[in-house]
Amino acid sequence: MNRSVHWRTRTAAAAAAALSLGVLAACSSSSSSTGSAAASSSAPAASSAAATASGSGASGTVSTSSCGTNPGVAATGTPINIGAINTKQPGTDFSDIENMAGAYFACVNANGGINGHPIKYFPVTEQTSPSQIASLAKQLVTSDHVVGIMGNSSIIECSVDAAYWKSVGIDVLGAGIDPECYSTPNTASVNMGPRYSSDGAVQYVMAQGASKIAFDQSNVPGTTYIADGPNALAKAKGVPIQDFTENVPITSANAIATKLVTAAGPSGAVVLNFTPPEALLILQAAQKLNLEDRVKYWACSTPCNTDFLATSLGSKWNDKLFVNAELLPLDGNTSQTALLFDAILKQYGSSVSGGVGSFSEMGFTIGEIATHALESVKGPYTIASVSAALEGVSNFNTGMLCQGYTYGTYPEHIPNNMDYTVTPDNGKFVEASTGGGCTLISADDPQIAAYRAVAGTAPMVG
């Protein structure tokens, strides 16, 4: 699949907003009463003027009325309360995930809701404080009376709350980071997370012939767990790998770029696992110091797959940087899913500060799966019925993932384990011309092997 036609232009304001992702701290977690506004029962019906939207250059249009089963009619039934917890702090901001999920739910609400019921969304943010995270989880259940958790993305939330979710019977649908997001029975993610996404980036450059890997990531909880995946893949192929970590926000990008290029060597590859603003600092430093050609390949885990980064880097990085893309490459894509994503982002996604990118795609995909599961509930919406509905999702074609999505009742969950690889092309990301199509993450990572042993390998749909 070659999706090389650019389907939207990014404004300078959007790029500037995206650049601030992860740099500005949230002073405190958002309140549940404020967070619910994005997808409450008061969401307006889609207007005729705004209901049809498409990316610039796209060959078709999709109406946001296709979000629901009763186009243009706002849902008025008893709300279905759904919560989410995201990290938002200096250097790390995942709130676009819950914000885009909220945009999807707002679109659903404006077009009939879930069997006539609107979703009332309670997105909150945290700053990697275990006590804060545990308190927010209990607040969502006991005060906000949520019956599901859909949209979580946090550095440590899964490890903090895994036992609590199990104790109250909640199955979580999120975009995971820490190990418990993938190794416990009550959480499943739409993304691969930093470990398996880094696996994909390392796997790609080794397949292209990189003789050594310099792997660098932010110095946050879980770095050893993340690095274990790329190290297992490199060891299996006999490729040397050297690990690094950096404090974020980054203040010494020049020194970091120089260190990594030296470690990788002229026939090696630098692989980064950072949020977009931090990765951009390192890549721009390499360009400023004329280091971009001193290694064979540069690669990055999924967060780098955002238009603002490609735009900021410019044409000098065309076919030089390769990014793991856990979800559908959107540039030039005119599928119904891609066009609906664009329409929802334009009409309901004003709070999605990073615009088009992996984080907003994750939120959209969570919205798709959540809606699909909720629509299958017969009778009252309770924690038990909503969790059962999630567990019943099997080989669902989101249009965003390479594989059909299955939640299931497994002791561990890595349902997304097949990726694309994209590369910059004059300010946008397109599928890499060599080896960029849907590729299974290697079972040389023992965690991938263990998951496939119990769940099998989902069929490719991308």
mmCIF file of N, CA and C in Angstrom, residues 378-436:
data_model
loop_
_atom_site.group_PDB
_atom_site.id
_atom_site.type_symbol
_atom_site.label_atom_id
_atom_site.label_comp_id
_atom_site.label_asym_id
_atom_site.label_seq_id
_atom_site.Cartn_x
_atom_site.Cartn_y
_atom_site.Cartn_z
ATOM 1 N N LYS A 378 -27.283 -5.928 26.149
ATOM 2 C CA LYS A 378 -28.725 -6.088 26.239
ATOM 3 C C LYS A 378 -29.134 -5.882 27.699
ATOM 4 N N GLY A 379 -30.020 -4.961 27.946
ATOM 5 C CA GLY A 379 -30.414 -4.677 29.315
ATOM 6 C C GLY A 379 -29.618 -3.531 29.905
ATOM 7 N N PRO A 380 -29.585 -3.420 31.228
ATOM 8 C CA PRO A 380 -28.941 -2.286 31.897
ATOM 9 C C PRO A 380 -27.431 -2.240 31.647
ATOM 10 N N TYR A 381 -26.907 -1.010 31.636
ATOM 11 C CA TYR A 381 -25.461 -0.807 31.521
ATOM 12 C C TYR A 381 -24.862 -0.799 32.922
ATOM 13 N N THR A 382 -24.179 -1.853 33.252
ATOM 14 C CA THR A 382 -23.543 -2.014 34.554
ATOM 15 C C THR A 382 -22.074 -2.353 34.333
ATOM 16 N N ILE A 383 -21.294 -2.317 35.406
ATOM 17 C CA ILE A 383 -19.897 -2.720 35.284
ATOM 18 C C ILE A 383 -19.810 -4.129 34.703
ATOM 19 N N ALA A 384 -20.648 -5.032 35.197
ATOM 20 C CA ALA A 384 -20.607 -6.419 34.734
ATOM 21 C C ALA A 384 -20.982 -6.536 33.261
ATOM 22 N N SER A 385 -22.039 -5.850 32.841
ATOM 23 C CA SER A 385 -22.485 -5.991 31.453
ATOM 24 C C SER A 385 -21.519 -5.329 30.479
ATOM 25 N N VAL A 386 -20.935 -4.212 30.877
ATOM 26 C CA VAL A 386 -19.985 -3.515 30.003
ATOM 27 C C VAL A 386 -18.691 -4.316 29.882
ATOM 28 N N SER A 387 -18.210 -4.863 30.999
ATOM 29 C CA SER A 387 -16.995 -5.682 30.940
ATOM 30 C C SER A 387 -17.216 -6.924 30.100
ATOM 31 N N ALA A 388 -18.373 -7.548 30.235
ATOM 32 C CA ALA A 388 -18.685 -8.725 29.425
ATOM 33 C C ALA A 388 -18.737 -8.371 27.938
ATOM 34 N N ALA A 389 -19.256 -7.183 27.631
ATOM 35 C CA ALA A 389 -19.325 -6.748 26.240
ATOM 36 C C ALA A 389 -17.930 -6.558 25.653
ATOM 37 N N LEU A 390 -17.009 -5.979 26.441
ATOM 38 C CA LEU A 390 -15.636 -5.827 25.974
ATOM 39 C C LEU A 390 -14.993 -7.182 25.727
ATOM 40 N N GLU A 391 -15.175 -8.090 26.681
ATOM 41 C CA GLU A 391 -14.580 -9.414 26.534
ATOM 42 C C GLU A 391 -15.110 -10.141 25.302
ATOM 43 N N GLY A 392 -16.296 -9.765 24.866
ATOM 44 C CA GLY A 392 -16.897 -10.405 23.703
ATOM 45 C C GLY A 392 -16.432 -9.857 22.367
ATOM 46 N N VAL A 393 -15.640 -8.782 22.369
ATOM 47 C CA VAL A 393 -15.144 -8.219 21.110
ATOM 48 C C VAL A 393 -14.132 -9.195 20.503
ATOM 49 N N SER A 394 -14.402 -9.640 19.273
ATOM 50 C CA SER A 394 -13.551 -10.650 18.644
ATOM 51 C C SER A 394 -13.319 -10.326 17.175
ATOM 52 N N ASN A 395 -12.045 -10.213 16.802
ATOM 53 C CA ASN A 395 -11.645 -9.959 15.412
ATOM 54 C C ASN A 395 -12.406 -8.792 14.790
ATOM 55 N N PHE A 396 -12.627 -7.755 15.576
ATOM 56 C CA PHE A 396 -13.328 -6.560 15.102
ATOM 57 C C PHE A 396 -12.399 -5.748 14.204
ATOM 58 N N ASN A 397 -12.870 -5.432 13.012
ATOM 59 C CA ASN A 397 -12.067 -4.663 12.061
ATOM 60 C C ASN A 397 -12.285 -3.179 12.310
ATOM 61 N N THR A 398 -11.319 -2.532 12.948
ATOM 62 C CA THR A 398 -11.430 -1.112 13.275
ATOM 63 C C THR A 398 -11.169 -0.223 12.063
ATOM 64 N N GLY A 399 -10.517 -0.773 11.040
ATOM 65 C CA GLY A 399 -10.070 0.059 9.933
ATOM 66 C C GLY A 399 -8.790 0.794 10.245
ATOM 67 N N MET A 400 -8.347 0.763 11.499
ATOM 68 C CA MET A 400 -7.134 1.454 11.937
ATOM 69 C C MET A 400 -5.968 0.506 12.208
ATOM 70 N N LEU A 401 -6.276 -0.747 12.540
ATOM 71 C CA LEU A 401 -5.241 -1.691 12.947
ATOM 72 C C LEU A 401 -4.970 -2.707 11.847
ATOM 73 N N CYS A 402 -3.745 -3.218 11.801
ATOM 74 C CA CYS A 402 -3.402 -4.257 10.832
ATOM 75 C C CYS A 402 -4.207 -5.526 11.070
ATOM 76 N N GLN A 403 -4.511 -5.819 12.344
ATOM 77 C CA GLN A 403 -5.183 -7.051 12.716
ATOM 78 C C GLN A 403 -6.599 -6.786 13.205
ATOM 79 N N GLY A 404 -7.452 -7.820 13.123
ATOM 80 C CA GLY A 404 -8.731 -7.759 13.803
ATOM 81 C C GLY A 404 -8.489 -7.669 15.301
ATOM 82 N N TYR A 405 -9.323 -6.874 15.986
ATOM 83 C CA TYR A 405 -9.116 -6.632 17.421
ATOM 84 C C TYR A 405 -9.950 -7.598 18.261
ATOM 85 N N THR A 406 -9.263 -8.316 19.160
ATOM 86 C CA THR A 406 -9.928 -9.226 20.086
ATOM 87 C C THR A 406 -9.548 -8.869 21.515
ATOM 88 N N TYR A 407 -10.558 -8.705 22.372
ATOM 89 C CA TYR A 407 -10.297 -8.462 23.803
ATOM 90 C C TYR A 407 -10.156 -9.812 24.508
ATOM 91 N N GLY A 408 -11.207 -10.573 24.589
ATOM 92 C CA GLY A 408 -11.139 -11.923 25.125
ATOM 93 C C GLY A 408 -10.965 -11.995 26.626
ATOM 94 N N THR A 409 -10.757 -13.210 27.110
ATOM 95 C CA THR A 409 -10.618 -13.468 28.550
ATOM 96 C C THR A 409 -9.245 -14.052 28.860
ATOM 97 N N TYR A 410 -8.231 -13.556 28.194
ATOM 98 C CA TYR A 410 -6.888 -14.089 28.349
ATOM 99 C C TYR A 410 -6.218 -13.567 29.621
ATOM 100 N N PRO A 411 -5.228 -14.288 30.144
ATOM 101 C CA PRO A 411 -4.506 -13.797 31.329
ATOM 102 C C PRO A 411 -3.611 -12.607 31.020
ATOM 103 N N GLU A 412 -3.337 -12.358 29.745
ATOM 104 C CA GLU A 412 -2.542 -11.215 29.309
ATOM 105 C C GLU A 412 -3.097 -10.734 27.981
ATOM 106 N N HIS A 413 -2.769 -9.497 27.611
ATOM 107 C CA HIS A 413 -3.381 -8.906 26.419
ATOM 108 C C HIS A 413 -2.361 -8.113 25.611
ATOM 109 N N ILE A 414 -2.052 -8.580 24.399
ATOM 110 C CA ILE A 414 -1.285 -7.779 23.436
ATOM 111 C C ILE A 414 -2.001 -7.925 22.090
ATOM 112 N N PRO A 415 -3.247 -7.447 21.991
ATOM 113 C CA PRO A 415 -4.039 -7.702 20.786
ATOM 114 C C PRO A 415 -3.520 -7.023 19.533
ATOM 115 N N ASN A 416 -2.741 -5.948 19.687
ATOM 116 C CA ASN A 416 -2.135 -5.270 18.541
ATOM 117 C C ASN A 416 -0.659 -5.651 18.512
ATOM 118 N N ASN A 417 -0.295 -6.567 17.624
ATOM 119 C CA ASN A 417 1.113 -6.975 17.547
ATOM 120 C C ASN A 417 1.566 -7.121 16.102
ATOM 121 N N MET A 418 1.038 -6.253 15.238
ATOM 122 C CA MET A 418 1.435 -6.188 13.826
ATOM 123 C C MET A 418 1.447 -4.720 13.430
ATOM 124 N N ASP A 419 2.526 -4.260 12.802
ATOM 125 C CA ASP A 419 2.672 -2.821 12.590
ATOM 126 C C ASP A 419 3.005 -2.454 11.152
ATOM 127 N N TYR A 420 2.822 -1.150 10.862
ATOM 128 C CA TYR A 420 3.325 -0.513 9.661
ATOM 129 C C TYR A 420 4.642 0.180 10.019
ATOM 130 N N THR A 421 5.395 0.603 8.999
ATOM 131 C CA THR A 421 6.534 1.501 9.194
ATOM 132 C C THR A 421 6.371 2.664 8.227
ATOM 133 N N VAL A 422 6.501 3.886 8.746
ATOM 134 C CA VAL A 422 6.341 5.076 7.921
ATOM 135 C C VAL A 422 7.625 5.896 7.942
ATOM 136 N N THR A 423 7.732 6.777 6.950
ATOM 137 C CA THR A 423 8.914 7.636 6.828
ATOM 138 C C THR A 423 8.473 9.021 6.371
ATOM 139 N N PRO A 424 9.208 10.083 6.740
ATOM 140 C CA PRO A 424 8.817 11.427 6.289
ATOM 141 C C PRO A 424 8.910 11.563 4.771
ATOM 142 N N ASP A 425 8.000 12.350 4.216
ATOM 143 C CA ASP A 425 8.000 12.664 2.790
ATOM 144 C C ASP A 425 7.510 14.098 2.637
ATOM 145 N N ASN A 426 8.469 15.032 2.679
ATOM 146 C CA ASN A 426 8.165 16.450 2.497
ATOM 147 C C ASN A 426 7.060 16.938 3.437
ATOM 148 N N GLY A 427 7.242 16.679 4.724
ATOM 149 C CA GLY A 427 6.335 17.218 5.727
ATOM 150 C C GLY A 427 5.158 16.349 6.069
ATOM 151 N N LYS A 428 5.118 15.132 5.566
ATOM 152 C CA LYS A 428 4.072 14.187 5.934
ATOM 153 C C LYS A 428 4.722 12.829 6.148
ATOM 154 N N PHE A 429 3.968 11.890 6.712
ATOM 155 C CA PHE A 429 4.470 10.531 6.879
ATOM 156 C C PHE A 429 3.763 9.612 5.889
ATOM 157 N N VAL A 430 4.555 8.816 5.174
ATOM 158 C CA VAL A 430 4.006 7.838 4.238
ATOM 159 C C VAL A 430 4.609 6.477 4.552
ATOM 160 N N GLU A 431 3.938 5.453 4.082
ATOM 161 C CA GLU A 431 4.430 4.101 4.314
ATOM 162 C C GLU A 431 5.789 3.909 3.657
ATOM 163 N N ALA A 432 6.734 3.326 4.390
ATOM 164 C CA ALA A 432 8.071 3.087 3.843
ATOM 165 C C ALA A 432 7.961 2.187 2.614
ATOM 166 N N SER A 433 8.683 2.532 1.556
ATOM 167 C CA SER A 433 8.571 1.804 0.294
ATOM 168 C C SER A 433 9.134 0.392 0.386
ATOM 169 N N THR A 434 10.052 0.182 1.315
ATOM 170 C CA THR A 434 10.628 -1.153 1.519
ATOM 171 C C THR A 434 10.243 -1.659 2.903
ATOM 172 N N GLY A 435 9.469 -2.712 2.962
ATOM 173 C CA GLY A 435 9.141 -3.347 4.237
ATOM 174 C C GLY A 435 8.210 -2.563 5.129
ATOM 175 N N GLY A 436 7.444 -1.599 4.567
ATOM 176 C CA GLY A 436 6.607 -0.752 5.403
ATOM 177 C C GLY A 436 5.221 -1.280 5.691
#
